[in-house]
Coordinates of C-alpha atoms in Angstrom, one line a residue:
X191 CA -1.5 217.0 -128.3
X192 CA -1.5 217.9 -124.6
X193 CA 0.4 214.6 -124.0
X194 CA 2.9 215.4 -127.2
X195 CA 3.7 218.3 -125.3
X196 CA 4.7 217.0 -121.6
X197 CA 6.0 213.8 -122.8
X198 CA 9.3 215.2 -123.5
X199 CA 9.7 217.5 -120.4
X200 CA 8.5 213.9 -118.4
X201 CA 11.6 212.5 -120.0
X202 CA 13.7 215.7 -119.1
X203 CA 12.3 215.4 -115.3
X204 CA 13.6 211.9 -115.6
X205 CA 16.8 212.4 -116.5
X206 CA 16.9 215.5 -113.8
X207 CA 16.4 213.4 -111.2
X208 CA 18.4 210.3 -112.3
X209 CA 21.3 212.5 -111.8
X210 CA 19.9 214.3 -108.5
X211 CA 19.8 211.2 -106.9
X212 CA 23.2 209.3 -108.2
X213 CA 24.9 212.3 -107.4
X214 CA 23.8 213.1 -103.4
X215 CA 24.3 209.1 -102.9
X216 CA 28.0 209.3 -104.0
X217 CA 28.5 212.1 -101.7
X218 CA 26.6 210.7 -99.0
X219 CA 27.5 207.0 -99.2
X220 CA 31.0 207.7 -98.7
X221 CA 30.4 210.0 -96.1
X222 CA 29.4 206.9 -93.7
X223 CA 30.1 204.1 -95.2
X224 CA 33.7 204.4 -94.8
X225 CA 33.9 204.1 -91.2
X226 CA 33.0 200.3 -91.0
X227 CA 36.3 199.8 -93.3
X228 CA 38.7 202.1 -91.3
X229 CA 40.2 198.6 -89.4
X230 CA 41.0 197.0 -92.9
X231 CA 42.6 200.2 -94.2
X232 CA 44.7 200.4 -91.1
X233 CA 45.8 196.7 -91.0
X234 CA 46.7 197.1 -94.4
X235 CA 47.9 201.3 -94.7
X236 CA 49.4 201.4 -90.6
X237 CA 48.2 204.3 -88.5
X238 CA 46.8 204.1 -85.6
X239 CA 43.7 206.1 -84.1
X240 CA 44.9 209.4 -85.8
X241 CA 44.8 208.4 -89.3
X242 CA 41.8 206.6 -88.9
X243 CA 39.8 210.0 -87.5
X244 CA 41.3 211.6 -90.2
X245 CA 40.2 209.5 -93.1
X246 CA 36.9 210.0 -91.6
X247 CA 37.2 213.4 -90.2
X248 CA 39.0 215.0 -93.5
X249 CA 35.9 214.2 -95.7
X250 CA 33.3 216.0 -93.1
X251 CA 36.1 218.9 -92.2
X252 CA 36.5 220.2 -96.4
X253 CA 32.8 219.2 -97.5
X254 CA 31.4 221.3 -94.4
X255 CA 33.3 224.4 -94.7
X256 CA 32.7 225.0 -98.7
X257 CA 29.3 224.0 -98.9
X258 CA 28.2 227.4 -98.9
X259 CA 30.6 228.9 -101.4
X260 CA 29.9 226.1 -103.5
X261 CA 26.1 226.6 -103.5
X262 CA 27.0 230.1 -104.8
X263 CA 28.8 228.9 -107.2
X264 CA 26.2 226.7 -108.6
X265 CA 23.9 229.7 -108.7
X266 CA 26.4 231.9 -110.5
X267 CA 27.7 229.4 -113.1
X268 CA 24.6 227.0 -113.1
X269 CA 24.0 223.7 -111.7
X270 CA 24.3 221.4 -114.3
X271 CA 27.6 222.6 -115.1
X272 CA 29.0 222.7 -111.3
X273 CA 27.6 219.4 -110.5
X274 CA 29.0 217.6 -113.9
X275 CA 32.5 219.5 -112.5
X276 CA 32.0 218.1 -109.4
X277 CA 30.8 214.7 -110.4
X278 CA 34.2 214.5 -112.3
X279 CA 36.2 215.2 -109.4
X280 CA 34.6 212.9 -106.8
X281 CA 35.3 210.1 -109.1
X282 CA 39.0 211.0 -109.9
X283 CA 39.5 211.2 -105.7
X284 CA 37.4 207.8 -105.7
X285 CA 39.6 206.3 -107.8
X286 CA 42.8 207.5 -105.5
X287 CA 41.3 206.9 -102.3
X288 CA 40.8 203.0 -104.3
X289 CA 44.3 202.8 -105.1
X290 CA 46.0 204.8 -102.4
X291 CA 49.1 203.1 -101.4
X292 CA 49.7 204.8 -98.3
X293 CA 48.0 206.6 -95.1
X294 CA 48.3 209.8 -96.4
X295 CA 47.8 209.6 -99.7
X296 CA 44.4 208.4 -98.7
X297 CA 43.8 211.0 -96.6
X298 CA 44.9 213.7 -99.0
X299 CA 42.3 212.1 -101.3
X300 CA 39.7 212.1 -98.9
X301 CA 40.2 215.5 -97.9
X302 CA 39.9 216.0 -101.7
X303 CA 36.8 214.3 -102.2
X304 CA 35.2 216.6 -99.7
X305 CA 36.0 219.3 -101.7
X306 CA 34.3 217.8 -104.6
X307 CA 31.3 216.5 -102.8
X308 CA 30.9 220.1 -101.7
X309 CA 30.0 220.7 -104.7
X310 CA 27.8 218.0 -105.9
X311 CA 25.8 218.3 -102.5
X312 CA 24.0 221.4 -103.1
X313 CA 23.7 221.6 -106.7
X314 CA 21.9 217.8 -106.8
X315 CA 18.9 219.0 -105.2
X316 CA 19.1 222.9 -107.1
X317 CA 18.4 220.9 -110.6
X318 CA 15.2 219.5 -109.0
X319 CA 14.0 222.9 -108.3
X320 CA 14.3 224.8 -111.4
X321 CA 13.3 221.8 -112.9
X322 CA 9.6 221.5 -112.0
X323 CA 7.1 223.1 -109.9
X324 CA 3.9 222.4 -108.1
X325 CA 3.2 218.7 -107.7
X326 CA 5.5 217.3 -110.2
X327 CA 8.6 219.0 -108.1
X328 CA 7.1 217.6 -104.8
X329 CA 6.5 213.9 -106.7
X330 CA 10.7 214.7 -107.6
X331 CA 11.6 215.8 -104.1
X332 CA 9.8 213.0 -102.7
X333 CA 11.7 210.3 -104.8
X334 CA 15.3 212.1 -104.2
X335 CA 14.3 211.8 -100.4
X336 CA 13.3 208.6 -100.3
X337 CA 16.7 207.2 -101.9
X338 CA 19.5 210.0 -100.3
X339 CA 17.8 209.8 -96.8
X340 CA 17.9 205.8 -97.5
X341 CA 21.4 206.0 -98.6
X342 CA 22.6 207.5 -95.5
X343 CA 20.7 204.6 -93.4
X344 CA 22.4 201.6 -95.5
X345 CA 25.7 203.4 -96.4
X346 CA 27.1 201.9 -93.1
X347 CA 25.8 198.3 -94.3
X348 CA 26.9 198.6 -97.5
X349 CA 30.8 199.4 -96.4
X350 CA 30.9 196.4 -94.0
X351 CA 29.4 194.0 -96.6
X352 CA 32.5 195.3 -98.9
X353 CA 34.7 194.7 -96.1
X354 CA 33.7 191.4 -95.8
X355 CA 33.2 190.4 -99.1
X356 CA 36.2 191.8 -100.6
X357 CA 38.5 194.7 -99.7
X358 CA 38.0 198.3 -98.0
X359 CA 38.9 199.6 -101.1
X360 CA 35.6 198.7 -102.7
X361 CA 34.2 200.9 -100.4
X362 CA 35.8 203.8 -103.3
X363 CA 35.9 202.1 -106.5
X364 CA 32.4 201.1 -106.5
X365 CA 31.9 204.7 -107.1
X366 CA 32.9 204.3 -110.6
X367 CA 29.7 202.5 -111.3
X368 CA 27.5 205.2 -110.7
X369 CA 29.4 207.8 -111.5
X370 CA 29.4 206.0 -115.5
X371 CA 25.7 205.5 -115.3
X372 CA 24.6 209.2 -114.6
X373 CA 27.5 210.7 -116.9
X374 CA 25.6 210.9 -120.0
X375 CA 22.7 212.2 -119.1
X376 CA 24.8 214.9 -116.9
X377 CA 26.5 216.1 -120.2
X378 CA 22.9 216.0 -121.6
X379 CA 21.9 218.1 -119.0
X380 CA 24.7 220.6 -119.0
X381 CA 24.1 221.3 -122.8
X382 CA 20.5 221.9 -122.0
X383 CA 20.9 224.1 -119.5
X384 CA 19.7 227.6 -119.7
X385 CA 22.0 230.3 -118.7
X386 CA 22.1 230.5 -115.2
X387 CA 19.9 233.6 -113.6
X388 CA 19.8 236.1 -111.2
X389 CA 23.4 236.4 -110.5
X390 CA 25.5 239.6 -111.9
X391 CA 28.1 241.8 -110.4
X392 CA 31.8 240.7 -108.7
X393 CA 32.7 237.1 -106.8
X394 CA 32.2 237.6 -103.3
X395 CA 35.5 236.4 -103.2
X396 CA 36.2 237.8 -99.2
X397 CA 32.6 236.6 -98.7
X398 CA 33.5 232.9 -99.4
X399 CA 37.1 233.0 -97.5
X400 CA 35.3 234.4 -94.3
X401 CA 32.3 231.6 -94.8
X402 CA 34.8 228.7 -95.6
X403 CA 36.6 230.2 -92.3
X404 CA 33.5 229.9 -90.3
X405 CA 32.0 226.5 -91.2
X406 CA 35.5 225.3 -91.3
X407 CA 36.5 226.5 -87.8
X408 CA 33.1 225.2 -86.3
X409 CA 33.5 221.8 -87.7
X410 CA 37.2 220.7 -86.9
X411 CA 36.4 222.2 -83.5
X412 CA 33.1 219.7 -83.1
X413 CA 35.4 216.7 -84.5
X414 CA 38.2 217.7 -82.8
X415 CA 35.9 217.5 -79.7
X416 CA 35.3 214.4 -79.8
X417 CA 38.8 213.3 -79.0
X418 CA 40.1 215.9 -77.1
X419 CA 37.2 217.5 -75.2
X420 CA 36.0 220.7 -74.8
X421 CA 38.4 222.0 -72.4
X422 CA 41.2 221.6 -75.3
X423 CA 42.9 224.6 -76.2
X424 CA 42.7 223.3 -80.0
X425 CA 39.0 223.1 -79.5
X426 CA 38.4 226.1 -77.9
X427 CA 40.4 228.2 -80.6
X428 CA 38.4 226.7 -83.2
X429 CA 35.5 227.5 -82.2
X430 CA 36.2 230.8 -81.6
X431 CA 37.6 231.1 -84.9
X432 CA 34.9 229.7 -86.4
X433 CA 32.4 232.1 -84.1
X434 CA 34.2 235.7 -84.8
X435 CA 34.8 234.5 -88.8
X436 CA 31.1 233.7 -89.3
X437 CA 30.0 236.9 -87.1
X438 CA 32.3 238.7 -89.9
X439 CA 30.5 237.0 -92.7
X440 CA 27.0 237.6 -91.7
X441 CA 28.4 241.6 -91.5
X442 CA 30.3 241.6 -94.9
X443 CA 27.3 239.8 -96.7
X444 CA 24.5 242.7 -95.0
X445 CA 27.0 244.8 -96.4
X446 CA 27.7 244.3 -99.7
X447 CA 25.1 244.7 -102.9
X448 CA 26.4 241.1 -104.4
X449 CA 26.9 239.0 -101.5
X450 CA 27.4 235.2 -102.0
X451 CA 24.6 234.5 -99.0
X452 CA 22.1 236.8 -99.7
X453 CA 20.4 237.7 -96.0
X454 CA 17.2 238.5 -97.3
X455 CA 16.7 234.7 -98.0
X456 CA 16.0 234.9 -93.5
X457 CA 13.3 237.2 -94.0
X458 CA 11.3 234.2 -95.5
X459 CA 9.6 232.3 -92.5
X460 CA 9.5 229.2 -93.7
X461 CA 13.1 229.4 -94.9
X462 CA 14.2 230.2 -91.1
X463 CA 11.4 228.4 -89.7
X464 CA 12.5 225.1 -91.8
X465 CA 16.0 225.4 -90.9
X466 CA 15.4 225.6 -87.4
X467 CA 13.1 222.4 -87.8
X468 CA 16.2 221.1 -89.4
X469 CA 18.5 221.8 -86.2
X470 CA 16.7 220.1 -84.3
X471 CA 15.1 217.1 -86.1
X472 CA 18.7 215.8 -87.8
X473 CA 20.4 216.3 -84.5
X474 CA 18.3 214.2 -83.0
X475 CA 18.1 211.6 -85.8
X476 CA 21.9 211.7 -86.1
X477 CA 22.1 211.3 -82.3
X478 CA 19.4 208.4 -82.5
X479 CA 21.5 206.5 -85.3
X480 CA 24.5 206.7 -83.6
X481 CA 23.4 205.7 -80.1
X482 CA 21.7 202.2 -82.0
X483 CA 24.2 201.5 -84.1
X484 CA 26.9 201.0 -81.2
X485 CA 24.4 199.9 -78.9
X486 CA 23.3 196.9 -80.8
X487 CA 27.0 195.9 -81.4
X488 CA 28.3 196.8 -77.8
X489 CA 25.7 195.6 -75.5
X490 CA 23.3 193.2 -78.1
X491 CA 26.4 191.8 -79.5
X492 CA 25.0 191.3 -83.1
X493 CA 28.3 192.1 -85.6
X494 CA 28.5 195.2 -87.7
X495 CA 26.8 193.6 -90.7
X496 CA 23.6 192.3 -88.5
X497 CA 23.5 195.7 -87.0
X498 CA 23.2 196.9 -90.7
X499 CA 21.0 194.6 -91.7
X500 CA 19.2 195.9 -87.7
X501 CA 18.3 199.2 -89.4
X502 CA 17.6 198.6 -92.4
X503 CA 13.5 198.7 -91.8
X504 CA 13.7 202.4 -91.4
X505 CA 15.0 202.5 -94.9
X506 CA 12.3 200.3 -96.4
X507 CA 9.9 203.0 -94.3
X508 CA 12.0 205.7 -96.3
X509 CA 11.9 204.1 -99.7
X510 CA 8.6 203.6 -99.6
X511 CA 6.7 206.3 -98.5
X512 CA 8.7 209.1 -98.8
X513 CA 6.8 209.6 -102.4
X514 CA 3.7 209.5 -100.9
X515 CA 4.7 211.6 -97.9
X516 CA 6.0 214.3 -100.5
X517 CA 2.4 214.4 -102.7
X518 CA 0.7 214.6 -99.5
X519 CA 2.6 217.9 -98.8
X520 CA 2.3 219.1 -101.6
X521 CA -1.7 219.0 -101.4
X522 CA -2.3 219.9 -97.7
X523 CA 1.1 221.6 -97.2
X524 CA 3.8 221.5 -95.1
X525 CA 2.8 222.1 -91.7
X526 CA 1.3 219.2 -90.7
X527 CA 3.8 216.5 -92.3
X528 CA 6.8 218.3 -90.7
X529 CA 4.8 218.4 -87.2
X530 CA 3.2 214.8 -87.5
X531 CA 7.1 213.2 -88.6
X532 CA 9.5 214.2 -85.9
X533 CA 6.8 213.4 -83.4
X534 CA 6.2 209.9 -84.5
X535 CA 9.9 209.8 -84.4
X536 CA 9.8 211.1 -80.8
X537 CA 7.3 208.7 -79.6
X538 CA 9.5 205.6 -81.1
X539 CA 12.8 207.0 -79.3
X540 CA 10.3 207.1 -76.5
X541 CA 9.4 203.7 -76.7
X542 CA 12.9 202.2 -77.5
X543 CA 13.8 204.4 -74.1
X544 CA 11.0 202.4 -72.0
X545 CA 12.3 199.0 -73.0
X546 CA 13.5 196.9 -69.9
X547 CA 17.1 195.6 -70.6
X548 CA 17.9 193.3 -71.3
X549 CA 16.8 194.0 -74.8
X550 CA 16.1 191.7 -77.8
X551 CA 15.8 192.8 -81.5
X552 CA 12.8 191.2 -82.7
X553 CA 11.0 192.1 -79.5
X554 CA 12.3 195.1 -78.4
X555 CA 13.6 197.3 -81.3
X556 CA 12.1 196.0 -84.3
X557 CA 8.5 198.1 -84.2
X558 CA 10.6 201.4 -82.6
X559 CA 13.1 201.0 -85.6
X560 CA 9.8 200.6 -87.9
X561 CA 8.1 203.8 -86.7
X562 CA 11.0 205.7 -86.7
X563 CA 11.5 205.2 -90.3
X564 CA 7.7 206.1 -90.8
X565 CA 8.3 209.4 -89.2
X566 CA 11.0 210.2 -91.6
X567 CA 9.4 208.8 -94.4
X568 CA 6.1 211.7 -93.2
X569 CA 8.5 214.8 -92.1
X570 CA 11.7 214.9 -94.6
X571 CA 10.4 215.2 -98.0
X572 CA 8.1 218.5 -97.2
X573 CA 10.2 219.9 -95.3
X574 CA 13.0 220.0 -97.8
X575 CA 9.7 221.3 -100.0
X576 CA 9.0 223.9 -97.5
X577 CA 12.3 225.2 -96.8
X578 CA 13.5 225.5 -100.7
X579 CA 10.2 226.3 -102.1
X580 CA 10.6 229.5 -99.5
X581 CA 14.2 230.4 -101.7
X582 CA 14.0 232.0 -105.1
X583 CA 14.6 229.4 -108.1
X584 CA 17.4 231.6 -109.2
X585 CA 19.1 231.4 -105.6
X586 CA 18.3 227.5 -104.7
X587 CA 22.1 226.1 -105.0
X588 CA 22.6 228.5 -102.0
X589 CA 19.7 228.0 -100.2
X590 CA 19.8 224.0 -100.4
X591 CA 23.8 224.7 -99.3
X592 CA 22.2 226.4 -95.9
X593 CA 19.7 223.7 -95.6
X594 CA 22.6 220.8 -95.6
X595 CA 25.0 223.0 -93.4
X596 CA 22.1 223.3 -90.6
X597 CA 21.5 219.7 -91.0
X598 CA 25.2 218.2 -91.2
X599 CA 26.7 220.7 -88.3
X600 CA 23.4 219.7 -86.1
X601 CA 24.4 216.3 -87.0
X602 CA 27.9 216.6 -85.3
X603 CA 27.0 218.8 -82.5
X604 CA 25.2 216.3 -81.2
X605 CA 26.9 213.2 -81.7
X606 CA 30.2 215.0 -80.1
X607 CA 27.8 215.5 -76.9
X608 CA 26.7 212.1 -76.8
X609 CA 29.7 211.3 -74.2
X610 CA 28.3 213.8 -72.1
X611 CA 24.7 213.1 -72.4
X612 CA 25.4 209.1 -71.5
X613 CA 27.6 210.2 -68.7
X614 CA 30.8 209.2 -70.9
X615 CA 29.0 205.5 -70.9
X616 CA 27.4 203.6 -73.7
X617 CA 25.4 201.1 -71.0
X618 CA 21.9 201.0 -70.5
X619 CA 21.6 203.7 -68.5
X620 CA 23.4 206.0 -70.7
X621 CA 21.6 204.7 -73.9
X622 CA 18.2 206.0 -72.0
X623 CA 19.6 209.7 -71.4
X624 CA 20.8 209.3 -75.1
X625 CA 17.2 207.9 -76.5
X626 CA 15.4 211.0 -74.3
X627 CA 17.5 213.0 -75.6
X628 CA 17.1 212.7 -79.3
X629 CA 13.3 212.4 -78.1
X630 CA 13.3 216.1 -76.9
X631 CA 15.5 216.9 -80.1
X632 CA 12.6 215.6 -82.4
X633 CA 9.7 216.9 -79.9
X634 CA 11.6 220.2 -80.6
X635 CA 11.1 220.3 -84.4
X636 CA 7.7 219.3 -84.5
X637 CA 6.9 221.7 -81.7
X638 CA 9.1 224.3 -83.8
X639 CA 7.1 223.1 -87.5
X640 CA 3.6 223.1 -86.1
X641 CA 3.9 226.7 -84.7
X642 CA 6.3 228.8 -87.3
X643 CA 5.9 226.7 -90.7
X644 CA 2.7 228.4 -93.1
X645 CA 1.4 226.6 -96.0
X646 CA 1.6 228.2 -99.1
X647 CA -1.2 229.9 -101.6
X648 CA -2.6 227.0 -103.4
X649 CA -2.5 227.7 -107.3
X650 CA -4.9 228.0 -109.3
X651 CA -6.6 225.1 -110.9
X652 CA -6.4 226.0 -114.1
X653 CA -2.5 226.4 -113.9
X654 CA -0.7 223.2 -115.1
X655 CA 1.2 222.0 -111.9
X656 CA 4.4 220.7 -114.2
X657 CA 6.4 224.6 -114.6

């Protein structure tokens, strides 16, 4: 009878995660796997330099800035029904940025598809938590890790292999595939869904104009950085935008009894603790990535798709153990897993940084590449665990919003410094600073994890661990 009962909510879990996972790998599959195609789209579209930042830069500039409003709107309206909205929309811009027949039409549509994975982003991961509890939702988070975090690794493989095998706008339509699979089981889970909770009173409406302000300003001002510099009057007024606009939000949203961020979410430790974690651990992961990628292309000379195919062990790490990593954390707790992870991944920036140049793959990056993935595979899954399981079911859409923001902004703060931390040189010297670099960045999470992050109250052993 006991089995009669769970077999049905297994199936539901199932389905919930199915569509967690499809979902963030649209939206974060086409976040990087475009760039490897942006010399095919130019041959074919013209534009120079410009358009091709912008068909890059246009995705990141619209899905940072409404991430935040669009976790509140998931918690207001409910997830399932935001992310099958949002779902719809990616694939409509997927199927225009496929068939775009001119520069700007593509990057209208990408800007678009921002806008859309906005959405999906935050609500993906919301369904997982009001979906499960206890060990079951660790098992879930575990699995949506191990295949988003791997996503983001193979993304840039996966665009250059459609390059090569086809056309750039592959890169797009493949999107349809995915997007058909999970689309029944979305509708399933929209007419499923409970009504959403916890949310009354009026839109924030100001609250979401001064957030989207904020986030927006701060990322075109980190892109824009990259191309322009710092000293750039562009730059510097972005910034400063973005500065005094999320300054006003962070004073509106103390203010106001309904407020689309709600600040009592920071008096949680582990929710600040986490997101701190997060700072510093994906800036120094995205910093990492970035410096190999180029590096084994610029000065190994391997071609895009070998240097793919270069880091594709950390995503076997990821796939593979993630699972594990996440049941672990759920039965010891957080602390130690989001310590132990960014300091394996530390020590193999560490090692990659002692190698003597000239370096060979199979001898000199292979084993770094390996343990670096193992110290994702350990710290990512419990921390997402920790950092939601801190936020209130009824507000996770938000919460996971502020968890992505922290993580994608990081991102992009530090590979805009990466010029200045290489000494504006991607040789062997300056891949060292950058390698010590995203060392300290990682040191600098587990240092933060080990001291601020508290495992929660076991339950009881006679609750059941599925709701």
């Amino acid at each position: 009878m006991s089995s009669a009962r769970r077999d049905p909510l297994a199936e539901g879990q199932r389905r919930v995660l199915f569509v967690a996972v499809s979902s963030s790998c649209l939206a974060i599959i086409d976040s990087t796997a475009v760039s490897l195609a942006l010399p095919a789209m130019a041959r074919e579209l013209g534009g120079g330099l410009s358009f091709q930042q912008w068909v890059i830069d246009g995705y990141l500039l619209t899905l940072g800035s409404l991430i935040l409003a669009a976790g509140s709107l998931a918690d207001r309206y409910g997830r399932a029904r935001t992310l099958e909205a949002g779902v719809l929309a990616f694939t409509a811009m997927s199927v225009l940025c496929g068939a775009a027949w001119s520069g700007w039409v593509l990057i209208v549509a990408r800007l678009l598809q921002g806008v859309a994975a906005a959405v999906v982003t935050p609500s993906a991961l919301a369904l997982i938590m009001e979906s499960a509890s206890g060990a079951v939702r660790a098992r879930m988070i575990g699995q949506w890790t191990a295949w988003t975090a791997a996503a983001s690794v193979a993304a840039p493989f996966l665009g250059g292999a459609a390059v090569d095998l086809g056309t750039w706008r592959l890169v797009f339509l493949v999107n349809l595939v995915p997007a058909a699979l999970m689309w029944r089981p979305l509708v399933r889970l929209r007419r499923a869904a409970p009504p959403p909770e916890g949310r009354s009173g009026p839109l924030d409406t100001a609250g979401a104009v001064l957030g989207v302000a904020g986030l927006g300003g701060l990322v075109f001002g980190l892109i824009e950085q990259g191309a322009r510099g710092w000293g750039s009057p562009l730059v510097l007024v972005c910034l400063v935008i973005g500065v005094v606009a999320t300054a006003a939000f962070l004073i509106r949203e103390r203010a106001i009894p309904h407020a689309m961020l709600p600040l009592t979410l920071f008096r949680e430790r582990n929710f600040v603790a986490g997101n701190l974690a997060t700072a510093w651990a994906y800036g120094g992961m995205g910093l990492s990535f970035f410096l190999l990628g180029l590096y084994l292309q610029q000065r190994m000379g391997l071609t895009a798709f070998q240097a793919g195919l270069g880091l594709l062990p950390a995503t076997v790490c990821l796939l593979a153990l993630s699972p594990s990593a996440a049941r672990i954390g759920s039965r010891i707790g957080p602390r130690v897993p989001m310590a132990l992870g960014p300091a394996v991944g530390a020590a193999a920036c560490a090692w990659l940084a002692s190698e003597t140049p000239p370096l060979q793959y199979w001898r000199d990056v292979f084993a770094p590449v390996v343990l670096f993935g193992l110290g994702l595979a350990v710290m990512v899954a419990p921390l997402t665990s920790a950092v939601l399981g801190a936020v209130p079911v009824a507000q996770s859409g938000i919460g996971s919003a502020v968890n992505n923001a922290v993580a994608r902004i990081a991102s992009l703060l530090c590979v805009a410094a990466a010029g200045s931390i290489m000494g504006g040189v991607l040789d062997d010297v300056g891949f060292h600073r950058g390698l010590i670099a995203s060392a300290a960045l990682l040191a600098a999470s587990a240092l933060t994890s080990g001291a601020a992050i508290r495992n929660p109250e076991r339950e009881p052993s006679g609750l059941d661990p599925e709701r």
